[in-house]
PDB file of C-alpha atoms in Angstrom:
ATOM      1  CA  UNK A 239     -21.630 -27.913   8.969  1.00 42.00           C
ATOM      2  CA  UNK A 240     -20.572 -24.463   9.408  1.00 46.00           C
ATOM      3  CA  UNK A 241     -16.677 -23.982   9.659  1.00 56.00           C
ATOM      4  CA  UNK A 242     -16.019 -22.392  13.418  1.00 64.00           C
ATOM      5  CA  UNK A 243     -14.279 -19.433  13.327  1.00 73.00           C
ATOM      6  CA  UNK A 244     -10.693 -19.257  15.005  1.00 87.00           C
ATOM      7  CA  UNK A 245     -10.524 -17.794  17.800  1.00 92.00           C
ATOM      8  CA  UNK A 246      -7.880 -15.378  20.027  1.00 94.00           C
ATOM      9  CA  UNK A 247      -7.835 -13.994  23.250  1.00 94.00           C
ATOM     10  CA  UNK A 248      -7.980 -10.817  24.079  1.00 94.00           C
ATOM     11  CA  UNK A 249      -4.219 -10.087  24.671  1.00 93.00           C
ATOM     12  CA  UNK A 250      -3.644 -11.583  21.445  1.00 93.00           C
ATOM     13  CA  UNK A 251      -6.176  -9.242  19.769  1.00 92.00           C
ATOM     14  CA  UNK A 252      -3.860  -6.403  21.064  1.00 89.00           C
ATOM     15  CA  UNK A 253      -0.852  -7.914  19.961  1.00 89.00           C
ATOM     16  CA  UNK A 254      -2.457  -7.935  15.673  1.00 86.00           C
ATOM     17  CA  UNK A 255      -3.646  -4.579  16.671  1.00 83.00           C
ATOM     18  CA  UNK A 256      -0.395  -3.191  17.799  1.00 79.00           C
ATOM     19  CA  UNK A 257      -1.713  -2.179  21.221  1.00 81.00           C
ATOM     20  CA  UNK A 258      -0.984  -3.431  24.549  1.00 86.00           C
ATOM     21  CA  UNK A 259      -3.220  -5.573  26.493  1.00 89.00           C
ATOM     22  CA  UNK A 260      -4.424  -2.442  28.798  1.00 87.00           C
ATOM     23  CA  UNK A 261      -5.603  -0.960  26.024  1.00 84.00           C
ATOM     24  CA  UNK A 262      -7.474  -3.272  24.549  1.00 90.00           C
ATOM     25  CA  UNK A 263      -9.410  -3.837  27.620  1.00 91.00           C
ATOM     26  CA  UNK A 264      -9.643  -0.024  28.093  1.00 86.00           C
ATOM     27  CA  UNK A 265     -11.392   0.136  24.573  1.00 87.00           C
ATOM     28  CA  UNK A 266     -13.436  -2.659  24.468  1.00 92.00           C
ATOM     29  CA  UNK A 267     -14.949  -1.719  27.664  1.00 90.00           C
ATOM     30  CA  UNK A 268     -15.464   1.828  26.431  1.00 83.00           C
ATOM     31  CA  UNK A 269     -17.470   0.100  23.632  1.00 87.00           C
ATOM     32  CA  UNK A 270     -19.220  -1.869  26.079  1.00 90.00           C
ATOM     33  CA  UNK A 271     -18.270  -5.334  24.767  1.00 95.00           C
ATOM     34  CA  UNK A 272     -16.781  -6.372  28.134  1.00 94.00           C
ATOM     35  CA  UNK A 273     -17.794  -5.099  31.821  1.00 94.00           C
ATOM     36  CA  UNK A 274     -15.372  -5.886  34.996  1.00 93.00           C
ATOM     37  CA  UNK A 275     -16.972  -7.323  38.028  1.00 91.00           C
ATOM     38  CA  UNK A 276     -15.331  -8.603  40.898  1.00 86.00           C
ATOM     39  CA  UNK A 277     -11.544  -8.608  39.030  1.00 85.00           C
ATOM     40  CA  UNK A 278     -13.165 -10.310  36.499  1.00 91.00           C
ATOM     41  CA  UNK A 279     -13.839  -9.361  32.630  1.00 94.00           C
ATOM     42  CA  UNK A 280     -17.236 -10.260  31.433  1.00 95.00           C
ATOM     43  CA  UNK A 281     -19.048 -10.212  28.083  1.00 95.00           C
ATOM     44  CA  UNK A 282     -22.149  -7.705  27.841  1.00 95.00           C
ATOM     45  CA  UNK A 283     -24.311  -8.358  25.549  1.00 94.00           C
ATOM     46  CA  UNK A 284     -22.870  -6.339  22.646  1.00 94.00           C
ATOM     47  CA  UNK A 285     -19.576  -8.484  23.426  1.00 93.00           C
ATOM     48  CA  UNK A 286     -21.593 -11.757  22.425  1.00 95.00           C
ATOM     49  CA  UNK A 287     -23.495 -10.143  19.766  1.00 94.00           C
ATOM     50  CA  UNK A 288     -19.502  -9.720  18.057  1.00 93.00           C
ATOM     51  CA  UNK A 289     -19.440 -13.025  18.959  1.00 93.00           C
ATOM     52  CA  UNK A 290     -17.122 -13.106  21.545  1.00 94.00           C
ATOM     53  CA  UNK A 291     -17.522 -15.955  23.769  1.00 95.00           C
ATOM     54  CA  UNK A 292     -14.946 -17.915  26.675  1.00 95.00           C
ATOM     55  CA  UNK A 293     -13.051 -19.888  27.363  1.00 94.00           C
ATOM     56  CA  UNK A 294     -11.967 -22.034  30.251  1.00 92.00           C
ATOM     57  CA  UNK A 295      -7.906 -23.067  30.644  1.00 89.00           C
ATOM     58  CA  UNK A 296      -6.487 -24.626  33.670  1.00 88.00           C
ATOM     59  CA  UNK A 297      -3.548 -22.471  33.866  1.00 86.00           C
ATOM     60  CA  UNK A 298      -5.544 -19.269  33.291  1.00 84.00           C
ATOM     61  CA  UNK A 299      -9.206 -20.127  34.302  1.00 91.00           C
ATOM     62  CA  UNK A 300     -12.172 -18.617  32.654  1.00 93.00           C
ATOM     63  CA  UNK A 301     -10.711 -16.000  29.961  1.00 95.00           C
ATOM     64  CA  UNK A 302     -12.560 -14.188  26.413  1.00 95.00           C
ATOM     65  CA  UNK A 303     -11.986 -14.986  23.391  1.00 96.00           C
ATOM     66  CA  UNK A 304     -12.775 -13.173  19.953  1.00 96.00           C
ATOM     67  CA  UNK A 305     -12.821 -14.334  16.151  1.00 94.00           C
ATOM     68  CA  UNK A 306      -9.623 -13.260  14.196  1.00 91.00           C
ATOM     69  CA  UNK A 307     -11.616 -11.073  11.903  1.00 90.00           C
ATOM     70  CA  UNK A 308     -12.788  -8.843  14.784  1.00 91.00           C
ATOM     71  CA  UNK A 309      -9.445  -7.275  14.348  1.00 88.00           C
ATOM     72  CA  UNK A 310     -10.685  -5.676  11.101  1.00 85.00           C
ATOM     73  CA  UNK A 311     -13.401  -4.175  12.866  1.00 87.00           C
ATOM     74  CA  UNK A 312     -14.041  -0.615  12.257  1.00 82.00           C
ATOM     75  CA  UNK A 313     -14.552   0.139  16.311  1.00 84.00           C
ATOM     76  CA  UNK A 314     -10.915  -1.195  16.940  1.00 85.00           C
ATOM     77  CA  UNK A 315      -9.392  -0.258  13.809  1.00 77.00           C
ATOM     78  CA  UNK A 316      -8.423   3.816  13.672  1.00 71.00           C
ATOM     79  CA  UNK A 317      -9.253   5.533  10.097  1.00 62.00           C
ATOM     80  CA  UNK A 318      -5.458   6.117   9.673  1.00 65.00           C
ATOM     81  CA  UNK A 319      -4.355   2.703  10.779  1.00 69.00           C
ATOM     82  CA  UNK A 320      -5.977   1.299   7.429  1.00 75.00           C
ATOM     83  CA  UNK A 321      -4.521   3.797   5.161  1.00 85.00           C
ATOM     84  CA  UNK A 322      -1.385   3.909   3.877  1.00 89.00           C
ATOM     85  CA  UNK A 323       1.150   6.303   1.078  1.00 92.00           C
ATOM     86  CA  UNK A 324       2.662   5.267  -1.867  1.00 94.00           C
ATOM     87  CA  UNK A 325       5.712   4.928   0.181  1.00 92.00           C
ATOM     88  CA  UNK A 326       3.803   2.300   2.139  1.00 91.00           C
ATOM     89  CA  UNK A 327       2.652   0.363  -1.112  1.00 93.00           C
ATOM     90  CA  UNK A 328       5.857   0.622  -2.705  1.00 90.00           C
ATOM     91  CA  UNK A 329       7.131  -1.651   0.403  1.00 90.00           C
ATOM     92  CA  UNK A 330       4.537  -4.258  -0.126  1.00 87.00           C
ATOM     93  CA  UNK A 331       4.984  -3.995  -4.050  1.00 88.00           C
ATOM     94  CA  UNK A 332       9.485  -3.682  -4.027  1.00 86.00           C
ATOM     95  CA  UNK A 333       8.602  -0.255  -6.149  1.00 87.00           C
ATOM     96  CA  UNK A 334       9.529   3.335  -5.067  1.00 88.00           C
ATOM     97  CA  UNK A 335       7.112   5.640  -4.237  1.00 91.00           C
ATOM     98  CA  UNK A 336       7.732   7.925  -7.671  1.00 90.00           C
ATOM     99  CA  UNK A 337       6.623   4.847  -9.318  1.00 88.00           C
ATOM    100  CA  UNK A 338       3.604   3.898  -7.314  1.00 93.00           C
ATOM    101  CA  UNK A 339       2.663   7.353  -7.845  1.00 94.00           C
ATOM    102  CA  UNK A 340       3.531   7.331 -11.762  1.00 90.00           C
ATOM    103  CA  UNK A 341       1.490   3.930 -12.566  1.00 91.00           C
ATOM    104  CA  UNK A 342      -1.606   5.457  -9.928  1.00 94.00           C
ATOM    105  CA  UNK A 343      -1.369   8.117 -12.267  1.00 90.00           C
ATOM    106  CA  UNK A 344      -1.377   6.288 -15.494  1.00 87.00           C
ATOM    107  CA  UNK A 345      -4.608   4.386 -14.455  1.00 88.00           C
ATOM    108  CA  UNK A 346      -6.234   7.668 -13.642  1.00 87.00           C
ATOM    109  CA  UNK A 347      -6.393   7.651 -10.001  1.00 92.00           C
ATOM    110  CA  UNK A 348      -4.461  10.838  -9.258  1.00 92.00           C
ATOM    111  CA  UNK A 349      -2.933  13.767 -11.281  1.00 91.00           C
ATOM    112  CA  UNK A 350       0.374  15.772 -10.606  1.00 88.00           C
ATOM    113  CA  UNK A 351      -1.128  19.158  -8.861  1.00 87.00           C
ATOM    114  CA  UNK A 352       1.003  21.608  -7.187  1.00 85.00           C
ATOM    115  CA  UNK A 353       4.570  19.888  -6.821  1.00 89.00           C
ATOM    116  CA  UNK A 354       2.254  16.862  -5.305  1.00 93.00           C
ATOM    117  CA  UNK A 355      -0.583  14.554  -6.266  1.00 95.00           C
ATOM    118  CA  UNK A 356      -4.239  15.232  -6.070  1.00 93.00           C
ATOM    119  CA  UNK A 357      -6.741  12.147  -5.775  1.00 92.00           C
ATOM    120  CA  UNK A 358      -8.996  12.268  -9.242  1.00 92.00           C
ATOM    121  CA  UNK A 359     -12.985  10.810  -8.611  1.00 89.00           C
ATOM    122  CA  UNK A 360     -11.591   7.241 -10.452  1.00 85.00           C
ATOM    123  CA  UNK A 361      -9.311   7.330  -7.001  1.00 89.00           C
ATOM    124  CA  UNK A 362     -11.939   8.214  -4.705  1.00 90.00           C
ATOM    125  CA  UNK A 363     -13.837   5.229  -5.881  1.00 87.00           C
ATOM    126  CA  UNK A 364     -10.912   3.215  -4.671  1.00 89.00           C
ATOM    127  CA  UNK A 365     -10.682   4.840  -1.082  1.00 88.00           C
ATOM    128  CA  UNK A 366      -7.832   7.509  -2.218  1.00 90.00           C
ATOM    129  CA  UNK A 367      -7.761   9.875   0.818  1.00 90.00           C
ATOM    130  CA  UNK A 368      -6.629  13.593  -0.597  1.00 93.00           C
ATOM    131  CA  UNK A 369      -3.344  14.782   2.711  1.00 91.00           C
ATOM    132  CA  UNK A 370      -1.664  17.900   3.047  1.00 91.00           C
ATOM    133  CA  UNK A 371       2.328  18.084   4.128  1.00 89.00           C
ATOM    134  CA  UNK A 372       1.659  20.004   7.355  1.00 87.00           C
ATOM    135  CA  UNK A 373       5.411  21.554   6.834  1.00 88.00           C
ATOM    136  CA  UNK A 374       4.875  22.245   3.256  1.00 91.00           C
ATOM    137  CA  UNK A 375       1.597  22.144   1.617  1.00 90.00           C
ATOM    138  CA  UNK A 376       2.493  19.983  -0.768  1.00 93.00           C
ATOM    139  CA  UNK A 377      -0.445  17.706  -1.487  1.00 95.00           C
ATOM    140  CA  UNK A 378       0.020  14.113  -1.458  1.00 95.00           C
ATOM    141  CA  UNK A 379      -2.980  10.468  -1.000  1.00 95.00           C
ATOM    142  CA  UNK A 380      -3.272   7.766   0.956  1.00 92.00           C
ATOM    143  CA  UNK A 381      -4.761   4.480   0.147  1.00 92.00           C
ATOM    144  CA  UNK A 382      -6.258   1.739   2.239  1.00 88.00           C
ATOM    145  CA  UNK A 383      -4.173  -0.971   2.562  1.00 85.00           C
ATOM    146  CA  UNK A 384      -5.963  -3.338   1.058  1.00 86.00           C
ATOM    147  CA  UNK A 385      -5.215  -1.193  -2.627  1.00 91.00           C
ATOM    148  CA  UNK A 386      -2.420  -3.913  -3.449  1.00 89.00           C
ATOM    149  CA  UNK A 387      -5.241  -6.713  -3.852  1.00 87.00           C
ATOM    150  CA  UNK A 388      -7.016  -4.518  -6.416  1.00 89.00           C
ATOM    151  CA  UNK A 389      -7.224  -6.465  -9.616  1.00 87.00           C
ATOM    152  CA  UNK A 390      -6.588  -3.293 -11.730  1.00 87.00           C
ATOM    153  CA  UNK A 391      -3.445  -2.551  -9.763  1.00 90.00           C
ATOM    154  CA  UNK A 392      -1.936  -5.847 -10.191  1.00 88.00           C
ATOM    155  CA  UNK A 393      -2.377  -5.859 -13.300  1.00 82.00           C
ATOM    156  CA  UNK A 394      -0.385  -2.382 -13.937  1.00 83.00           C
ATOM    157  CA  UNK A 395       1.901  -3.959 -12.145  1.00 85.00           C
ATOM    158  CA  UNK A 396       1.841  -6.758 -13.747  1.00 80.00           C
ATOM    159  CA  UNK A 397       2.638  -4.579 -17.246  1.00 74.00           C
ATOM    160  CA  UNK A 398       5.180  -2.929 -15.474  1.00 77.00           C
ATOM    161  CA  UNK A 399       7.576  -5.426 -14.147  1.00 68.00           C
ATOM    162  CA  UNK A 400       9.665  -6.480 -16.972  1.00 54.00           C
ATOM    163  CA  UNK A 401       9.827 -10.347 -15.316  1.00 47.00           C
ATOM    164  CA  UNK A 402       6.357 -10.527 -15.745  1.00 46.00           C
ATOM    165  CA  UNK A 403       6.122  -8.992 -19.438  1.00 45.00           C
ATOM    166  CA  UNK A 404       3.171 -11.036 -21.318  1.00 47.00           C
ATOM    167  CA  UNK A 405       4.505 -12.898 -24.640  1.00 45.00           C
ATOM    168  CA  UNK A 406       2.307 -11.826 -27.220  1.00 44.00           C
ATOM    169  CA  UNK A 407       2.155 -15.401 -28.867  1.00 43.00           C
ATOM    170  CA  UNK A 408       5.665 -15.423 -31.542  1.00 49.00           C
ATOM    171  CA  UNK A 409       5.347 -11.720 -31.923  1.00 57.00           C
ATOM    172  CA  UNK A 410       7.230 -10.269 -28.863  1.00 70.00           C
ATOM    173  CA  UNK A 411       6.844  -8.760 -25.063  1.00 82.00           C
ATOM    174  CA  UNK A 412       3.506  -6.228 -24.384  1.00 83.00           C
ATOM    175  CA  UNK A 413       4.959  -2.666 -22.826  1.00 88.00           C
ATOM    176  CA  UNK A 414       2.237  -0.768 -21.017  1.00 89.00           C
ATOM    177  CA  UNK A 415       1.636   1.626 -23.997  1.00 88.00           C
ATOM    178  CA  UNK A 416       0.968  -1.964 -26.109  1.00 86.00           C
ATOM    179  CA  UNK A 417       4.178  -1.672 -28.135  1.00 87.00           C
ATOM    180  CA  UNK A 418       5.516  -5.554 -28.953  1.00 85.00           C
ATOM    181  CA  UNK A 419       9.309  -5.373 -28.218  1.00 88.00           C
ATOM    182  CA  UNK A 420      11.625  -8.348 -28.107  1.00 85.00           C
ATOM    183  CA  UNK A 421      13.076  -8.324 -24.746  1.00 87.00           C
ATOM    184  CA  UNK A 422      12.098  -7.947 -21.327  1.00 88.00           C
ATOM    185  CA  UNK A 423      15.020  -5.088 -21.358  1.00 91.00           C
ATOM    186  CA  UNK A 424      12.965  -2.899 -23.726  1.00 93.00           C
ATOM    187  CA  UNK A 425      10.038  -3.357 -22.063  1.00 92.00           C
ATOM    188  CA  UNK A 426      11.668  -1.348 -18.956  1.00 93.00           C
ATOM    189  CA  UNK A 427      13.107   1.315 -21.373  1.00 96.00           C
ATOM    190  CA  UNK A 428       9.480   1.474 -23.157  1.00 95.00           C
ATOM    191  CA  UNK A 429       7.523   1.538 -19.763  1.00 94.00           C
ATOM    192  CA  UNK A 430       9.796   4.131 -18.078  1.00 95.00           C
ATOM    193  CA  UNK A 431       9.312   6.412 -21.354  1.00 96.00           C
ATOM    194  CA  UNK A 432       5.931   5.890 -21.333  1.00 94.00           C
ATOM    195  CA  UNK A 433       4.995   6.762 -17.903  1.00 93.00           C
ATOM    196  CA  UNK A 434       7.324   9.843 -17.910  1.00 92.00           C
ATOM    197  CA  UNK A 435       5.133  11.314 -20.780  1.00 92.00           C
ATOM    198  CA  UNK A 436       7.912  10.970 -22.932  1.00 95.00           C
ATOM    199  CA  UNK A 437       6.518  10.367 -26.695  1.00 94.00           C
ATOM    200  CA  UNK A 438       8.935   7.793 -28.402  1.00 95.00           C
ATOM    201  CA  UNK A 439       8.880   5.252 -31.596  1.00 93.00           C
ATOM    202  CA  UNK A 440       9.783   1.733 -31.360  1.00 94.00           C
ATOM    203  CA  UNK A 441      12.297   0.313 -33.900  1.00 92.00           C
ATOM    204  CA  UNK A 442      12.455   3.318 -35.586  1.00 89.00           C
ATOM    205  CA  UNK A 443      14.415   3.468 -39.161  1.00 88.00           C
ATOM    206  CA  UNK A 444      17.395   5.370 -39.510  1.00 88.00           C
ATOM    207  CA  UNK A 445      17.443   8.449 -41.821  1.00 82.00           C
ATOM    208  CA  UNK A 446      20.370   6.288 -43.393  1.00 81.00           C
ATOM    209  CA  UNK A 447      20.640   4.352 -47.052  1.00 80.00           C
ATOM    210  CA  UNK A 448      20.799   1.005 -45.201  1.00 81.00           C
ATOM    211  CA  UNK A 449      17.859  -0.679 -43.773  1.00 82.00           C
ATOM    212  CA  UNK A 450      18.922  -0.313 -40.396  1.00 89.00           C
ATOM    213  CA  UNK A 451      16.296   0.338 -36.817  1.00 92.00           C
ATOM    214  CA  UNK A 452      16.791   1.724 -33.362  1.00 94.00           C
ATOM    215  CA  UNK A 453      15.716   0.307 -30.401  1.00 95.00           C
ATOM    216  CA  UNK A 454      13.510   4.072 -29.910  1.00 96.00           C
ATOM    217  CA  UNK A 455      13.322   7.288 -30.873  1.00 94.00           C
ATOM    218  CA  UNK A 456      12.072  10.302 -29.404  1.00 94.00           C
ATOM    219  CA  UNK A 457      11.262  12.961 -31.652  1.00 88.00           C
ATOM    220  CA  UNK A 458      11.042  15.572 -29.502  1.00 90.00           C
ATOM    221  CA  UNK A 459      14.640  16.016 -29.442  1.00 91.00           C
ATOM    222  CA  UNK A 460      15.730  13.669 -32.381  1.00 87.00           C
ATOM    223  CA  UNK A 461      17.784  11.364 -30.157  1.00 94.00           C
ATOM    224  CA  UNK A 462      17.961   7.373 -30.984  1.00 94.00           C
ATOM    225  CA  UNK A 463      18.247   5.110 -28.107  1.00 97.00           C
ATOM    226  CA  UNK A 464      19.908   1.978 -28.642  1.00 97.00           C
ATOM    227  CA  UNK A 465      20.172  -0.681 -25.837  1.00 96.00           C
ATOM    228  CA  UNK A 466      23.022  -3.573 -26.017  1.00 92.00           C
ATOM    229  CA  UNK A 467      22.515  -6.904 -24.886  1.00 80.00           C
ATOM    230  CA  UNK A 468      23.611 -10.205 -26.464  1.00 69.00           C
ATOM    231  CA  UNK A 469      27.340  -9.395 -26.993  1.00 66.00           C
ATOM    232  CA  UNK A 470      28.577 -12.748 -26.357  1.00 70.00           C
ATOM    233  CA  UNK A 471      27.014 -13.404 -29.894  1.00 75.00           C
ATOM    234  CA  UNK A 472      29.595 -12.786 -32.205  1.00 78.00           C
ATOM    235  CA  UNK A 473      26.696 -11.804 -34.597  1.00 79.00           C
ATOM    236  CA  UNK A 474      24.884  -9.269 -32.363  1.00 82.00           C
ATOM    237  CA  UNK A 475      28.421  -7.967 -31.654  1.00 86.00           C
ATOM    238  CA  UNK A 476      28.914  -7.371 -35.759  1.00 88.00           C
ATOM    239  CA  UNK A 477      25.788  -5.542 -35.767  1.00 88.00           C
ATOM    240  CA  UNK A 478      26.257  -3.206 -32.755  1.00 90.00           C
ATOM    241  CA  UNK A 479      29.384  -1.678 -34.044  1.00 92.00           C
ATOM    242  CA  UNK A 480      27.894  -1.617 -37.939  1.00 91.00           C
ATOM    243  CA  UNK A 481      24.903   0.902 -35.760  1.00 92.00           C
ATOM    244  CA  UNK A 482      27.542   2.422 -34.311  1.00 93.00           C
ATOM    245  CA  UNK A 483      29.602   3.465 -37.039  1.00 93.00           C
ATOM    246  CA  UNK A 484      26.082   4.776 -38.856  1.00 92.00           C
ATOM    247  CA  UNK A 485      25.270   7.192 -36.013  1.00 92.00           C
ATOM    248  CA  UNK A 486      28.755   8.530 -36.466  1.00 92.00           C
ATOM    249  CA  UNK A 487      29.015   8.603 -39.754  1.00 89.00           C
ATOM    250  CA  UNK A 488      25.475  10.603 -40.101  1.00 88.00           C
ATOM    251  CA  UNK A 489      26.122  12.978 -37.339  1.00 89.00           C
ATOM    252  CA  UNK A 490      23.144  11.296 -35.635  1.00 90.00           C
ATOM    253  CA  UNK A 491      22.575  11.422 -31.640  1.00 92.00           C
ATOM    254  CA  UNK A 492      22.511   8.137 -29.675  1.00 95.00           C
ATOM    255  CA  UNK A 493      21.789   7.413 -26.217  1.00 97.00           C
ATOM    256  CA  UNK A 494      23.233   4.255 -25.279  1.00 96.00           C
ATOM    257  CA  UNK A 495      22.515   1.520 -22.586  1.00 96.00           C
ATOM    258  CA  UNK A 496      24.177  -0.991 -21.001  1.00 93.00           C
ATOM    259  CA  UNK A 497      22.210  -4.436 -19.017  1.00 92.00           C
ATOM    260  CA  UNK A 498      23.628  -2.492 -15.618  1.00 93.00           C
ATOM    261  CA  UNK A 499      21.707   0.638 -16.317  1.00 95.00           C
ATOM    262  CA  UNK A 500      18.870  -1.146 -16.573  1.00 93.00           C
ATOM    263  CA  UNK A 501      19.139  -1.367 -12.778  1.00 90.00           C
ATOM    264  CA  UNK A 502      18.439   1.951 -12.259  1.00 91.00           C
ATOM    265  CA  UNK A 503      16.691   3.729 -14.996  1.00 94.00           C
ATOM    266  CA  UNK A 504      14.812   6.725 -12.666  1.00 92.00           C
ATOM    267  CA  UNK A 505      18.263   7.866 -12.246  1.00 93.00           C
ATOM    268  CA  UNK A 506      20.223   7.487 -15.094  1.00 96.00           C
ATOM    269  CA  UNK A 507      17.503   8.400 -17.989  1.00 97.00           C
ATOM    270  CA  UNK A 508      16.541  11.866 -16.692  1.00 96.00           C
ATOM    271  CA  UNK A 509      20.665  12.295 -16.237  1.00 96.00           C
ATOM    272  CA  UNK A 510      21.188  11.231 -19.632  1.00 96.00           C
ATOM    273  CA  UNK A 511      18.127  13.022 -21.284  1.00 96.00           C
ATOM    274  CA  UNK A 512      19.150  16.053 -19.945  1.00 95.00           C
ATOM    275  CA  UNK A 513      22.204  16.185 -21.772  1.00 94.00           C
ATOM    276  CA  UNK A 514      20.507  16.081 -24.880  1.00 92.00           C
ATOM    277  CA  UNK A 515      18.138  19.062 -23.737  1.00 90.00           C
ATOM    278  CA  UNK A 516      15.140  17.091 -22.190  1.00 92.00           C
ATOM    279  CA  UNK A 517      14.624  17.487 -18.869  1.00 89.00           C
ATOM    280  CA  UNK A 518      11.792  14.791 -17.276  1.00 82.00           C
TER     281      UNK A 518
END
């Protein structure tokens, strides 16, 4: 037996739809799915073909009713109602839009252009909208709504969030770029390198006699970056300040980051970097 659809009344319709009853009625009388007669709404045949159908209360007689889904219906549904920007998606997602934008880019879907974004044919494909700022022509997309179900997406985002870092079996945490680090921490520091263009080596040796690796290196301006975690380990702790004294002794930059800066990295990388002549 076929599973009956739920059903809502027309009020209630307005209500999903963000419109007030009056409106509703206006529009779906434009559209010729209702007709009033004698203070009284009526289906027209269009209503019933969108299966809209009544039904009969005590307290409020004879009323119409409609299926949930008819609130996805193109007819009721404005174009810009079921678009939204990467501001919008970064809500649903608990990313800012510069990083929406940054991993849309990395899968191909738009392209910095102009100050802004422009929507590439891959984004088309997935109902990218090309906008202009009125105020400043700086070009900017929108996205349906529906981009955050996208099994592509979630699974950039899924690379992305360091919580959600795949193990790589005994090996070590997948970054976007496919570097194996240890920690979730360098996963951040590798995906926020990455997706700022930013070429970089993992564990990198030191140009030292010891045998001794940074966390990464970026070549473009010879500057280590070293990240410190585990201090409580008296071991870790022994190690740290061995690095340390090596990057002093050799003359050799460092960056260095603490587990709080990992809080904000958009803001205190590029401050950093630019210290050391890089400006991202």
């Amino acid at each position: 037996m076929a599973k009956e659809l739920k059903k809502i009344s027309t009020s209630a319709l307005a209500k999903k739809l963000g419109k007030t009853s009056r409106q509703m009625f206006s529009e779906l009388e434009a559209l010729g799915w209702i007709r009033r007669e004698e203070e009284q709404w009526l289906l027209t045949t269009k209503g019933e073909f969108e299966q809209g159908s009544y039904r009969d209360s005590e307290r409020y007689g004879r009323y119409i009713v409609w299926p949930e889904t008819v609130k996805e219906h193109r007819a009721l549904v404005s174009p810009e109602d079921r678009f939204t920007s990467a501001k919008g998606l970064g809500l649903k997602t608990g990313l800012e839009a510069k990083r929406i934008n940054t991993l849309l880019a990395e899968l191909g879907w738009i392209k910095s252009w102009l100050k802004g974004w422009q929507v590439t044919l891959a984004g088309k494909e997935q109902g990218g909208l090309q906008k202009e700022d009125p105020n400043t022509a700086i070009p900017y997309v929108v996205w349906p709504k529906t981009l955050t179900d996208s099994a592509v997406l979630k699974r950039s985002l899924k690379q992305f969030a360091p919580h959600l870092a795949e193990v790589e079996s005994r090996m070590g945490c997948s970054s976007m770029d496919g570097h194996l680090l240890r920690s979730e921490a360098e996963v951040m520091i590798d995906n926020w390198l990455y997706l700022a263009g930013i070429p970089h080596a993992c564990h990198k040796v030191l140009p030292v006699r010891d045998d001794v690796r940074a966390d990464f290196y970026l070549p473009q301006i010879s500057l280590f970056i070293e990240f410190w975690g585990s201090e409580n380990d008296p071991g870790y702790l022994k190690e740290k300040m061995r690095k340390i004294s090596l990057y002093q002794e050799n003359n050799l930059d460092v960056l260095e980051l603490q587990q709080e800066d990992l809080k904000n990295l958009d803001e205190f990388l590029p401050r950093q970097l630019r210290r050391f002549g890089l400006e991202c």
